[in-house]
Short mmCIF file of C-alpha atoms in Angstrom, two decimals:
data_model
loop_
_atom_site.label_atom_id
_atom_site.label_comp_id
_atom_site.label_asym_id
_atom_site.label_seq_id
_atom_site.Cartn_x
_atom_site.Cartn_y
_atom_site.Cartn_z
CA UNK A 78 -30.89 -19.88 12.33
CA UNK A 79 -32.51 -17.71 14.93
CA UNK A 80 -35.18 -15.20 13.84
CA UNK A 81 -33.33 -12.10 12.66
CA UNK A 82 -35.85 -9.85 14.40
CA UNK A 83 -34.82 -11.17 17.80
CA UNK A 84 -31.20 -10.20 17.42
CA UNK A 85 -30.08 -7.13 19.35
CA UNK A 86 -27.90 -4.16 18.42
CA UNK A 87 -24.14 -4.69 18.35
CA UNK A 88 -22.21 -2.79 20.95
CA UNK A 89 -19.20 -1.62 19.00
CA UNK A 90 -16.89 -1.71 21.99
CA UNK A 91 -17.56 -5.42 22.44
CA UNK A 92 -16.50 -6.56 19.00
CA UNK A 93 -13.10 -7.89 20.05
CA UNK A 94 -14.49 -10.04 22.81
CA UNK A 95 -17.47 -11.12 20.75
CA UNK A 96 -15.22 -12.28 17.96
CA UNK A 97 -13.42 -14.67 20.28
CA UNK A 98 -16.51 -16.00 22.02
CA UNK A 99 -19.25 -15.82 19.39
CA UNK A 100 -20.07 -19.46 18.80
CA UNK A 101 -23.71 -18.37 19.17
CA UNK A 102 -23.11 -15.24 17.10
CA UNK A 103 -26.14 -16.00 14.96
CA UNK A 104 -28.43 -15.17 17.87
CA UNK A 105 -26.73 -12.16 19.36
CA UNK A 106 -26.03 -9.66 16.60
CA UNK A 107 -28.18 -7.78 14.12
CA UNK A 108 -30.39 -4.82 13.41
CA UNK A 109 -29.34 -1.45 14.80
CA UNK A 110 -32.94 -0.34 14.81
CA UNK A 111 -36.27 -0.34 13.06
CA UNK A 112 -36.86 3.33 12.41
CA UNK A 113 -36.15 4.64 15.90
CA UNK A 114 -33.17 6.92 16.40
CA UNK A 115 -32.22 7.33 20.06
CA UNK A 116 -31.37 10.96 20.74
CA UNK A 117 -29.07 11.41 23.75
CA UNK A 118 -30.21 14.04 26.21
CA UNK A 119 -28.62 17.41 25.46
CA UNK A 120 -25.95 18.82 27.72
CA UNK A 121 -27.27 21.17 30.43
CA UNK A 122 -28.01 24.58 28.97
CA UNK A 123 -25.66 27.38 30.00
CA UNK A 124 -26.85 30.30 32.05
CA UNK A 125 -29.34 32.33 29.99
CA UNK A 126 -28.01 35.23 28.00
CA UNK A 127 -30.09 38.32 27.47
CA UNK A 128 -31.49 36.76 24.28
CA UNK A 129 -31.32 32.98 24.78
CA UNK A 130 -31.86 30.62 21.82
CA UNK A 131 -34.51 28.00 22.51
CA UNK A 132 -33.20 24.43 22.79
CA UNK A 133 -35.68 21.77 21.69
CA UNK A 134 -36.36 18.90 24.03
CA UNK A 135 -35.34 15.41 22.85
CA UNK A 136 -37.65 14.25 20.08
CA UNK A 137 -38.53 17.82 19.03
CA UNK A 138 -37.33 19.21 15.68
CA UNK A 139 -35.03 22.21 15.87
CA UNK A 140 -36.55 25.55 14.91
CA UNK A 141 -33.96 26.26 12.21
CA UNK A 142 -30.85 24.95 10.47
CA UNK A 143 -27.21 25.91 11.04
CA UNK A 144 -25.45 28.27 8.67
CA UNK A 145 -24.26 26.61 5.48
CA UNK A 146 -27.19 24.18 5.24
CA UNK A 147 -30.66 24.50 3.74
CA UNK A 148 -33.88 23.84 5.62
CA UNK A 149 -35.43 20.67 4.16
CA UNK A 150 -38.40 20.61 6.53
CA UNK A 151 -39.33 18.24 9.33
CA UNK A 152 -38.34 14.59 8.98
CA UNK A 153 -39.65 12.43 11.79
CA UNK A 154 -38.63 14.16 15.00
CA UNK A 155 -35.82 16.16 13.35
CA UNK A 156 -35.34 19.30 11.36
CA UNK A 157 -33.76 18.17 8.09
CA UNK A 158 -30.82 20.41 7.18
CA UNK A 159 -29.52 19.80 3.66
CA UNK A 160 -25.78 19.88 3.13
CA UNK A 161 -24.31 21.26 -0.13
CA UNK A 162 -23.81 18.89 -3.06
CA UNK A 163 -20.20 20.10 -3.40
CA UNK A 164 -17.98 20.87 -0.42
CA UNK A 165 -14.82 22.81 -1.31
CA UNK A 166 -13.71 24.13 2.08
CA UNK A 167 -13.54 22.85 5.66
CA UNK A 168 -17.11 22.04 6.77
CA UNK A 169 -18.23 20.76 10.18
CA UNK A 170 -21.59 19.12 10.88
CA UNK A 171 -22.31 20.01 14.49
CA UNK A 172 -24.30 17.87 16.90
CA UNK A 173 -27.32 20.07 17.50
CA UNK A 174 -30.53 19.04 19.29
CA UNK A 175 -33.32 18.21 16.88
CA UNK A 176 -31.13 18.42 13.75
CA UNK A 177 -30.39 15.70 11.18
CA UNK A 178 -28.36 16.44 8.06
CA UNK A 179 -29.69 15.55 4.62
CA UNK A 180 -27.88 14.36 1.51
CA UNK A 181 -29.93 15.25 -1.54
CA UNK A 182 -28.41 13.23 -4.38
CA UNK A 183 -24.66 12.91 -4.74
CA UNK A 184 -22.48 14.87 -2.32
CA UNK A 185 -18.80 15.41 -3.18
CA UNK A 186 -16.14 16.37 -0.66
CA UNK A 187 -13.51 18.22 -2.67
CA UNK A 188 -12.72 18.10 -6.36
CA UNK A 189 -10.46 15.24 -7.48
CA UNK A 190 -6.81 16.26 -7.11
CA UNK A 191 -5.47 13.44 -9.28
CA UNK A 192 -2.97 10.72 -8.50
CA UNK A 193 -0.20 13.26 -7.98
CA UNK A 194 -2.35 15.49 -5.76
CA UNK A 195 -1.61 18.61 -7.80
CA UNK A 196 -4.99 19.46 -9.32
CA UNK A 197 -8.54 19.97 -8.16
CA UNK A 198 -9.56 21.33 -4.77
CA UNK A 199 -8.94 19.82 -1.34
CA UNK A 200 -11.72 19.96 1.24
CA UNK A 201 -12.60 18.34 4.56
CA UNK A 202 -15.87 17.20 6.11
CA UNK A 203 -15.85 16.88 9.91
CA UNK A 204 -18.81 15.20 11.60
CA UNK A 205 -19.25 15.46 15.35
CA UNK A 206 -20.20 12.50 17.58
CA UNK A 207 -23.90 11.65 17.59
CA UNK A 208 -24.69 13.35 14.28
CA UNK A 209 -27.25 11.72 11.98
CA UNK A 210 -26.80 12.05 8.22
CA UNK A 211 -29.67 10.72 6.11
CA UNK A 212 -30.31 10.32 2.38
CA UNK A 213 -33.32 12.04 0.85
CA UNK A 214 -34.89 8.96 -0.68
CA UNK A 215 -37.92 10.89 -1.96
CA UNK A 216 -35.92 12.25 -4.89
CA UNK A 217 -35.15 10.44 -8.14
CA UNK A 218 -31.37 10.67 -7.79
CA UNK A 219 -28.96 8.17 -6.30
CA UNK A 220 -27.90 9.53 -2.92
CA UNK A 221 -24.30 8.86 -1.89
CA UNK A 222 -21.26 10.56 -0.38
CA UNK A 223 -17.92 10.73 -2.24
CA UNK A 224 -14.71 11.81 -0.53
CA UNK A 225 -12.50 12.55 -3.52
CA UNK A 226 -8.74 12.10 -3.87
CA UNK A 227 -6.87 14.66 -1.82
CA UNK A 228 -9.80 15.43 0.51
CA UNK A 229 -10.77 13.94 3.88
CA UNK A 230 -13.69 12.95 6.05
CA UNK A 231 -13.27 13.12 9.81
CA UNK A 232 -16.21 11.18 11.20
CA UNK A 233 -15.16 10.17 14.69
CA UNK A 234 -18.04 9.21 16.94
CA UNK A 235 -17.91 7.56 20.34
CA UNK A 236 -19.21 4.29 21.76
CA UNK A 237 -22.19 6.10 23.30
CA UNK A 238 -22.73 8.53 20.42
CA UNK A 239 -21.94 6.87 17.10
CA UNK A 240 -22.30 8.79 13.88
CA UNK A 241 -25.18 7.35 11.85
CA UNK A 242 -25.51 7.38 8.07
CA UNK A 243 -28.93 6.14 7.06
CA UNK A 244 -31.99 6.62 4.86
CA UNK A 245 -34.87 9.00 5.40
CA UNK A 246 -37.22 6.10 6.13
CA UNK A 247 -35.15 5.23 9.20
CA UNK A 248 -36.15 8.57 10.73
CA UNK A 249 -39.82 8.24 9.89
CA UNK A 250 -40.41 4.63 10.98
CA UNK A 251 -40.47 3.22 7.47
CA UNK A 252 -37.85 0.46 7.72
CA UNK A 253 -38.06 -3.22 8.64
CA UNK A 254 -35.59 -6.08 9.03
CA UNK A 255 -35.85 -6.56 5.26
CA UNK A 256 -35.17 -2.93 4.26
CA UNK A 257 -32.06 -2.44 2.12
CA UNK A 258 -30.76 -0.52 -0.89
CA UNK A 259 -32.38 2.77 0.09
CA UNK A 260 -29.31 4.90 -0.76
CA UNK A 261 -25.79 4.54 -2.11
CA UNK A 262 -23.50 4.59 0.92
CA UNK A 263 -20.07 6.14 1.49
CA UNK A 264 -17.22 6.20 -1.05
CA UNK A 265 -13.63 6.97 -0.12
CA UNK A 266 -11.36 7.60 -3.11
CA UNK A 267 -7.63 7.75 -2.43
CA UNK A 268 -4.22 7.91 -4.10
CA UNK A 269 -2.73 4.59 -2.95
CA UNK A 270 -1.61 1.92 -5.47
CA UNK A 271 -4.12 -0.18 -7.42
CA UNK A 272 -3.68 -2.81 -10.14
CA UNK A 273 -6.60 -2.12 -12.51
CA UNK A 274 -5.36 0.89 -14.48
CA UNK A 275 -7.95 2.19 -16.95
CA UNK A 276 -5.37 3.31 -19.53
CA UNK A 277 -3.37 0.89 -21.69
CA UNK A 278 0.36 0.83 -21.12
CA UNK A 279 0.20 2.22 -17.57
CA UNK A 280 1.99 0.22 -14.87
CA UNK A 281 -0.01 -0.88 -11.87
CA UNK A 282 0.81 1.16 -8.79
CA UNK A 283 2.07 4.11 -10.85
CA UNK A 284 0.96 7.64 -10.07
CA UNK A 285 -1.17 7.68 -13.24
CA UNK A 286 -2.74 4.26 -12.65
CA UNK A 287 -6.34 5.11 -11.84
CA UNK A 288 -9.87 3.90 -12.39
CA UNK A 289 -13.47 4.97 -11.82
CA UNK A 290 -15.35 3.89 -8.69
CA UNK A 291 -18.17 1.70 -9.93
CA UNK A 292 -21.58 3.27 -9.66
CA UNK A 293 -20.30 6.87 -9.75
CA UNK A 294 -19.48 7.42 -13.41
CA UNK A 295 -16.52 9.71 -12.76
CA UNK A 296 -15.07 9.42 -9.23
CA UNK A 297 -11.43 8.43 -9.82
CA UNK A 298 -9.14 6.51 -7.46
CA UNK A 299 -5.56 5.28 -7.50
CA UNK A 300 -2.02 6.63 -7.44
CA UNK A 301 1.38 5.87 -5.92
CA UNK A 302 1.02 7.20 -2.36
CA UNK A 303 0.77 4.13 -0.11
CA UNK A 304 0.39 6.22 3.05
CA UNK A 305 -2.34 8.45 1.63
CA UNK A 306 -4.91 9.72 4.15
CA UNK A 307 -8.63 9.91 3.35
CA UNK A 308 -9.53 10.65 6.97
CA UNK A 309 -11.29 8.77 9.77
CA UNK A 310 -14.40 6.60 10.05
CA UNK A 311 -14.64 5.64 13.71
CA UNK A 312 -17.71 4.61 15.68
CA UNK A 313 -19.87 4.89 12.58
CA UNK A 314 -22.99 3.03 11.46
CA UNK A 315 -24.07 2.79 7.81
CA UNK A 316 -27.65 1.57 7.48
CA UNK A 317 -29.89 0.33 4.62
CA UNK A 318 -27.51 1.24 1.81
CA UNK A 319 -26.30 -0.38 -1.43
CA UNK A 320 -27.72 0.65 -4.79
CA UNK A 321 -27.56 -1.39 -7.99
CA UNK A 322 -27.04 1.12 -10.80
CA UNK A 323 -26.84 -1.63 -13.43
CA UNK A 324 -25.59 -5.27 -13.48
CA UNK A 325 -22.06 -5.41 -12.02
CA UNK A 326 -22.24 -1.68 -11.34
CA UNK A 327 -23.24 -1.22 -7.72
CA UNK A 328 -22.74 0.98 -4.71
CA UNK A 329 -22.08 -0.74 -1.39
CA UNK A 330 -22.39 0.22 2.25
CA UNK A 331 -18.81 1.51 2.18
CA UNK A 332 -16.64 1.52 -0.94
CA UNK A 333 -12.92 2.27 -0.74
CA UNK A 334 -10.82 2.82 -3.84
CA UNK A 335 -7.06 3.27 -3.61
CA UNK A 336 -7.36 4.33 0.03
CA UNK A 337 -4.04 4.62 1.82
CA UNK A 338 -2.73 3.37 5.13
CA UNK A 339 -3.04 6.84 6.68
CA UNK A 340 -6.81 6.34 6.79
CA UNK A 341 -8.45 4.96 9.97
CA UNK A 342 -11.51 2.70 9.71
CA UNK A 343 -12.45 1.37 13.15
CA UNK A 344 -15.59 0.46 15.09
CA UNK A 345 -17.77 0.52 12.00
CA UNK A 346 -21.04 -1.34 11.45
CA UNK A 347 -22.69 -1.72 8.05
CA UNK A 348 -26.25 -3.00 8.23
CA UNK A 349 -28.54 -4.30 5.46
CA UNK A 350 -26.62 -3.31 2.35
CA UNK A 351 -28.34 -4.57 -0.78
CA UNK A 352 -24.95 -5.33 -2.30
CA UNK A 353 -21.64 -5.82 -0.45
CA UNK A 354 -21.19 -4.54 3.07
CA UNK A 355 -17.76 -3.12 2.25
CA UNK A 356 -15.86 -3.44 -1.02
CA UNK A 357 -12.18 -2.58 -1.13
CA UNK A 358 -10.63 -1.71 -4.52
CA UNK A 359 -6.87 -1.76 -4.08
CA UNK A 360 -5.06 0.55 -1.72
CA UNK A 361 -3.26 -0.14 1.53
CA UNK A 362 -5.68 0.80 4.32
CA UNK A 363 -6.49 -1.39 7.31
CA UNK A 364 -9.71 -1.88 9.28
CA UNK A 365 -10.37 -2.94 12.87
CA UNK A 366 -13.53 -3.71 14.81
CA UNK A 367 -15.56 -4.14 11.64
CA UNK A 368 -19.13 -5.47 11.76
CA UNK A 369 -21.28 -6.32 8.72
CA UNK A 370 -24.83 -7.52 9.32
CA UNK A 371 -27.51 -8.38 6.79
CA UNK A 372 -25.55 -7.81 3.57
CA UNK A 373 -27.44 -9.17 0.58
CA UNK A 374 -24.26 -9.94 -1.35
CA UNK A 375 -20.72 -10.37 0.03
CA UNK A 376 -20.12 -9.05 3.51
CA UNK A 377 -16.50 -8.16 2.73
CA UNK A 378 -15.20 -7.96 -0.85
CA UNK A 379 -11.54 -7.17 -1.64
CA UNK A 380 -10.12 -6.57 -5.11
CA UNK A 381 -7.41 -5.26 -7.45
CA UNK A 382 -4.22 -5.21 -5.44
CA UNK A 383 -5.38 -4.40 -1.91
CA UNK A 384 -2.62 -4.91 0.65
CA UNK A 385 -3.88 -4.54 4.19
CA UNK A 386 -5.04 -6.02 7.48
CA UNK A 387 -8.48 -6.56 9.00
CA UNK A 388 -8.61 -7.43 12.69
CA UNK A 389 -11.61 -8.10 14.93
CA UNK A 390 -14.45 -8.63 12.47
CA UNK A 391 -17.96 -10.03 12.64
CA UNK A 392 -19.99 -10.76 9.49
CA UNK A 393 -23.49 -12.21 9.66
CA UNK A 394 -25.35 -12.59 6.40
CA UNK A 395 -29.02 -11.86 5.95
CA UNK A 396 -31.10 -15.01 6.44
CA UNK A 397 -33.18 -14.23 3.33
CA UNK A 398 -30.47 -13.54 0.75
CA UNK A 399 -31.66 -12.67 -2.75
CA UNK A 400 -28.24 -12.88 -4.46
CA UNK A 401 -27.01 -16.12 -6.02
CA UNK A 402 -23.31 -15.27 -5.73
CA UNK A 403 -22.96 -14.11 -2.15
CA UNK A 404 -20.07 -15.05 0.11
CA UNK A 405 -19.10 -13.85 3.55
CA UNK A 406 -15.80 -12.85 1.93
CA UNK A 407 -14.94 -12.63 -1.75
CA UNK A 408 -11.29 -12.07 -2.59
CA UNK A 409 -10.71 -11.28 -6.25
CA UNK A 410 -8.59 -9.53 -8.91
CA UNK A 411 -11.00 -8.20 -11.55
CA UNK A 412 -10.23 -11.09 -13.95
CA UNK A 413 -6.54 -10.22 -14.30
CA UNK A 414 -4.71 -12.97 -12.46
CA UNK A 415 -1.21 -11.52 -12.49
CA UNK A 416 -1.85 -7.78 -12.43
CA UNK A 417 0.46 -5.93 -10.05
CA UNK A 418 0.43 -4.98 -7.28
CA UNK A 419 -0.94 -8.39 -6.33
CA UNK A 420 -3.54 -8.49 -3.61
CA UNK A 421 -2.20 -9.65 -0.24
CA UNK A 422 -4.67 -9.39 2.61
CA UNK A 423 -4.67 -10.67 6.16
CA UNK A 424 -7.61 -11.10 8.51
CA UNK A 425 -7.46 -12.14 12.16
CA UNK A 426 -9.90 -12.62 15.04
CA UNK A 427 -13.09 -12.99 13.05
CA UNK A 428 -16.50 -14.59 13.40
CA UNK A 429 -18.44 -15.34 10.20
CA UNK A 430 -22.02 -16.62 9.98
CA UNK A 431 -22.81 -17.80 6.45
CA UNK A 432 -26.48 -18.34 5.58
CA UNK A 433 -26.59 -18.75 1.80
CA UNK A 434 -27.34 -22.18 0.36
CA UNK A 435 -26.77 -21.02 -3.21
CA UNK A 436 -22.99 -20.70 -3.02
CA UNK A 437 -20.37 -23.45 -3.07
CA UNK A 438 -18.60 -22.16 0.06
CA UNK A 439 -18.62 -19.41 2.64
CA UNK A 440 -15.39 -17.78 1.43
CA UNK A 441 -14.16 -17.46 -2.16
CA UNK A 442 -10.51 -16.79 -2.94
CA UNK A 443 -9.49 -16.40 -6.57
CA UNK A 444 -7.75 -14.20 -9.10
CA UNK A 445 -4.19 -14.92 -8.04
CA UNK A 446 -4.75 -13.15 -4.72
CA UNK A 447 -2.70 -13.97 -1.63
CA UNK A 448 -4.45 -14.13 1.73
CA UNK A 449 -3.89 -15.21 5.31
CA UNK A 450 -6.64 -16.19 7.77
CA UNK A 451 -5.82 -16.31 11.49
CA UNK A 452 -8.00 -17.26 14.46
CA UNK A 453 -11.52 -17.47 13.10
CA UNK A 454 -14.91 -18.99 13.85
CA UNK A 455 -17.04 -19.95 10.87
CA UNK A 456 -20.71 -20.98 11.07
CA UNK A 457 -22.13 -22.49 7.89
CA UNK A 458 -23.85 -25.42 6.30
CA UNK A 459 -21.42 -25.19 3.36
CA UNK A 460 -17.64 -25.74 3.04
CA UNK A 461 -15.54 -22.94 4.45
CA UNK A 462 -13.25 -21.98 1.57
CA UNK A 463 -13.39 -22.22 -2.23
CA UNK A 464 -10.05 -21.51 -3.95
CA UNK A 465 -10.04 -20.82 -7.70
CA UNK A 466 -6.80 -20.79 -9.70
CA UNK A 467 -7.68 -19.34 -13.08
CA UNK A 468 -4.39 -19.44 -14.98
CA UNK A 469 -1.28 -21.60 -15.17
CA UNK A 470 0.95 -18.83 -16.51
CA UNK A 471 4.17 -17.85 -14.78
CA UNK A 472 5.12 -21.20 -13.35
CA UNK A 473 2.00 -22.69 -11.83
CA UNK A 474 -1.65 -22.22 -11.03
CA UNK A 475 -2.43 -18.75 -9.78
CA UNK A 476 -3.74 -18.30 -6.24
CA UNK A 477 -1.89 -21.46 -5.10
CA UNK A 478 1.54 -20.88 -6.71
CA UNK A 479 4.73 -20.88 -4.70
CA UNK A 480 6.10 -17.55 -3.53
CA UNK A 481 7.86 -15.53 -6.22
CA UNK A 482 9.12 -12.02 -5.46
CA UNK A 483 9.31 -11.14 -9.16
CA UNK A 484 5.55 -11.69 -9.41
CA UNK A 485 4.80 -10.04 -6.05
CA UNK A 486 3.61 -13.54 -5.13
CA UNK A 487 3.52 -14.49 -1.44
CA UNK A 488 2.56 -18.11 -2.05
CA UNK A 489 -0.57 -20.22 -1.45
CA UNK A 490 -3.29 -19.09 0.97
CA UNK A 491 -2.22 -19.44 4.57
CA UNK A 492 -4.60 -20.75 7.19
CA UNK A 493 -2.28 -21.24 10.19
CA UNK A 494 -5.01 -22.28 12.58
CA UNK A 495 -7.76 -24.83 13.04
CA UNK A 496 -10.76 -23.14 11.43
CA UNK A 497 -13.77 -23.85 13.59
CA UNK A 498 -16.67 -24.67 11.29
CA UNK A 499 -20.01 -25.15 13.00
CA UNK A 500 -22.94 -26.54 11.09
CA UNK A 501 -26.07 -24.53 11.86
CA UNK A 502 -28.10 -27.62 12.78
CA UNK A 503 -25.48 -28.62 15.33
CA UNK A 504 -25.46 -25.05 16.62
CA UNK A 505 -29.21 -25.08 17.14
CA UNK A 506 -29.04 -28.49 18.82
CA UNK A 507 -26.37 -27.35 21.26
CA UNK A 508 -28.28 -24.19 22.03
CA UNK A 509 -31.45 -26.18 22.79
CA UNK A 510 -29.52 -28.40 25.21
#
C-alpha cells in the first residue's frame, strides 16, 4: 500500500466521482493536515467607523474573544475562546479572524428532554462556515461534544470553508500521520427508535426505550420519533478523535444514538479516530458523501436497530492498525439476535480499502441484521464479507433467514452487484505498469 504520508487531502465535493473511479483509492486519499490550519483570507474590511476594531491579519491571533466565551490564551496562531460546558439557549460560533473555539472537557448542548421530548431544556449550537473547534487536550478530562435529545447542532460549512473539529495539537504543529485518540469526538443523541432498551420489559422502539451512549456515563438516546431532528453536520471534518474510556467503552469520531431521519449528515470526513470512525446506535438517519480515513478500529459500525441509507462513501483504514478486531464495516446487534426493531441498512456507491491482516474479512455482518450493498469497490488482501448467524431460533439461522414480517426480517444479505475485490499486490503491480 502506498505510503500514507504521500496521500493528499480529500476534496469533499469529489466524493461521488471518486467513489465510482477509485480503483487507486489507496494512493489518493488521506490526511487532512499535519498541524497546519489554512485560514482563508478575511473579507474586505468595511469603511472605517469613528472607532474601528482592529482585524488581525491571517495567522495572527485575535486580540479578544467574542461575548459568551472565555479567553483561553493563544493557541498556535489563534486566540483560544472557550465555549461554556453547558449550552441552554441558542448559541452561534461566529467565523472571526484569528479565533478558534475551545472545548474544555465535556460540552453539552441542551439538557436531555427524554424520549417524549417533554422534560429538560432544548438548546441549539450553530457553527458558521470555516470555524475551528478544538479540544483542550492539556486538561485531565475527556473532551467531547454531546448534542442531547431535543436539542440541535447546525454545523453547515462549505466546500471551501469546512468546519473543523480537532485537537489542540493540530493547531500547534503537534500531530503526525500516526496521531489519534486526542479527544472524544461528537455525539448526537436523538429520540428515534432503538432496540437495546436498558429497562426490562420495555418494547424496542417504544418512547421509553432508551440507553446510555457508551463513554459518556449518562447521555441517553432513544424514543419513538423516527423523524427526529438533531440538526445538520455538513462539510465538516473531525480529526484525531476517539477515546477509549475502558474496554468496550469508547468514544468514536462521530457517535449517533437514536438519531432520526430529520438529521442531515453530508460531506463529512473523519480522520484518524483511535476507535471507530462513525458508530451508529439505532435510529433512522441517513448519511451521504461520507469519508473515513485512518480509523484504528472499524471505519463504519452500525448497531441496535439502525434503519437507514449511506450513499457515496469512502473508507480507507490506517496502514498501521493496532486493533485486532477492525473491519471496514461492522454490522451488529449488541448480542441480541432478534431484538426489534431489526437493523436494516443499505449502502451504495462506496469504495473501501481494507488494510488489516488480523481480521477474517473486510466486512462483518452478524447479529441478525439485514443489509444491502450496491455498487462498491473493495480493495483487500482478505475475503470481502464474513456473515455470522448466531442463533437458529424463529425458523432458521439469523442474519441469513428468509424474510418474515412478523420478525421485522427482510431476508438474507443482498449484494445485487458484482463486488470488485482488488488484491493490494495486484493493485501495486497495475500501478507500476
